[in-house]
Amino acid sequence: REGDRWEVVIPSHLAYGASGTPYGNIGPNETLVFTIELVEVMDPVKKPEVK
């Protein structure tokens, strides 16, 4: 539903692990946490029929 929110947690061993990112903005063994909000539900795009 529009307005729904989820928090997605990715433990370090499923993300960047002991190495982190090359530029250092995500350190070694850090857990990633994302908050996602569904802003709008759109109608699906209809593909043209192949004849």
Short mmCIF file of C-alpha atoms in Angstrom, two decimals:
data_model
loop_
_atom_site.label_atom_id
_atom_site.label_comp_id
_atom_site.label_asym_id
_atom_site.label_seq_id
_atom_site.Cartn_x
_atom_site.Cartn_y
_atom_site.Cartn_z
CA ARG A 1 0.00 0.00 0.00
CA GLU A 2 1.15 3.52 -0.66
CA GLY A 3 2.79 4.97 2.42
CA ASP A 4 3.97 1.59 3.73
CA ARG A 5 7.53 1.56 5.06
CA TRP A 6 10.03 -1.23 5.51
CA GLU A 7 13.38 -1.43 7.22
CA VAL A 8 15.79 -3.76 5.44
CA VAL A 9 18.82 -4.93 7.43
CA ILE A 10 21.74 -6.57 5.62
CA PRO A 11 24.40 -8.08 7.89
CA SER A 12 28.01 -7.41 6.96
CA HIS A 13 28.72 -10.96 5.73
CA LEU A 14 25.98 -10.51 3.08
CA ALA A 15 27.10 -6.97 2.18
CA TYR A 16 30.73 -5.78 1.92
CA GLY A 17 32.21 -8.04 4.61
CA ALA A 18 35.63 -7.44 6.10
CA SER A 19 36.84 -5.30 3.20
CA GLY A 20 34.21 -2.52 3.29
CA THR A 21 34.03 -0.25 0.25
CA PRO A 22 37.10 0.98 -1.63
CA TYR A 23 36.36 4.65 -0.88
CA GLY A 24 35.86 4.09 2.85
CA ASN A 25 32.28 5.35 3.11
CA ILE A 26 31.21 1.87 4.35
CA GLY A 27 33.70 0.44 6.79
CA PRO A 28 34.71 -3.18 7.33
CA ASN A 29 32.09 -5.47 8.90
CA GLU A 30 29.35 -2.82 8.92
CA THR A 31 25.68 -3.80 8.86
CA LEU A 32 23.65 -1.95 6.22
CA VAL A 33 20.22 -0.57 7.17
CA PHE A 34 17.84 0.84 4.55
CA THR A 35 14.45 2.44 5.17
CA ILE A 36 12.18 2.12 2.13
CA GLU A 37 8.84 3.87 1.65
CA LEU A 38 6.36 3.04 -1.10
CA VAL A 39 5.47 6.46 -2.45
CA GLU A 40 3.21 5.58 -5.38
CA VAL A 41 1.71 2.50 -6.98
CA MET A 42 1.58 2.94 -10.73
CA ASP A 43 -0.45 1.05 -13.30
CA PRO A 44 1.65 -1.55 -15.12
CA VAL A 45 2.94 -0.60 -18.55
CA LYS A 46 1.16 -2.63 -21.19
CA LYS A 47 3.43 -4.18 -23.80
CA PRO A 48 2.25 -4.04 -27.40
CA GLU A 49 0.86 -7.30 -28.73
CA VAL A 50 3.05 -9.16 -31.21
CA LYS A 51 1.10 -10.25 -34.28
#
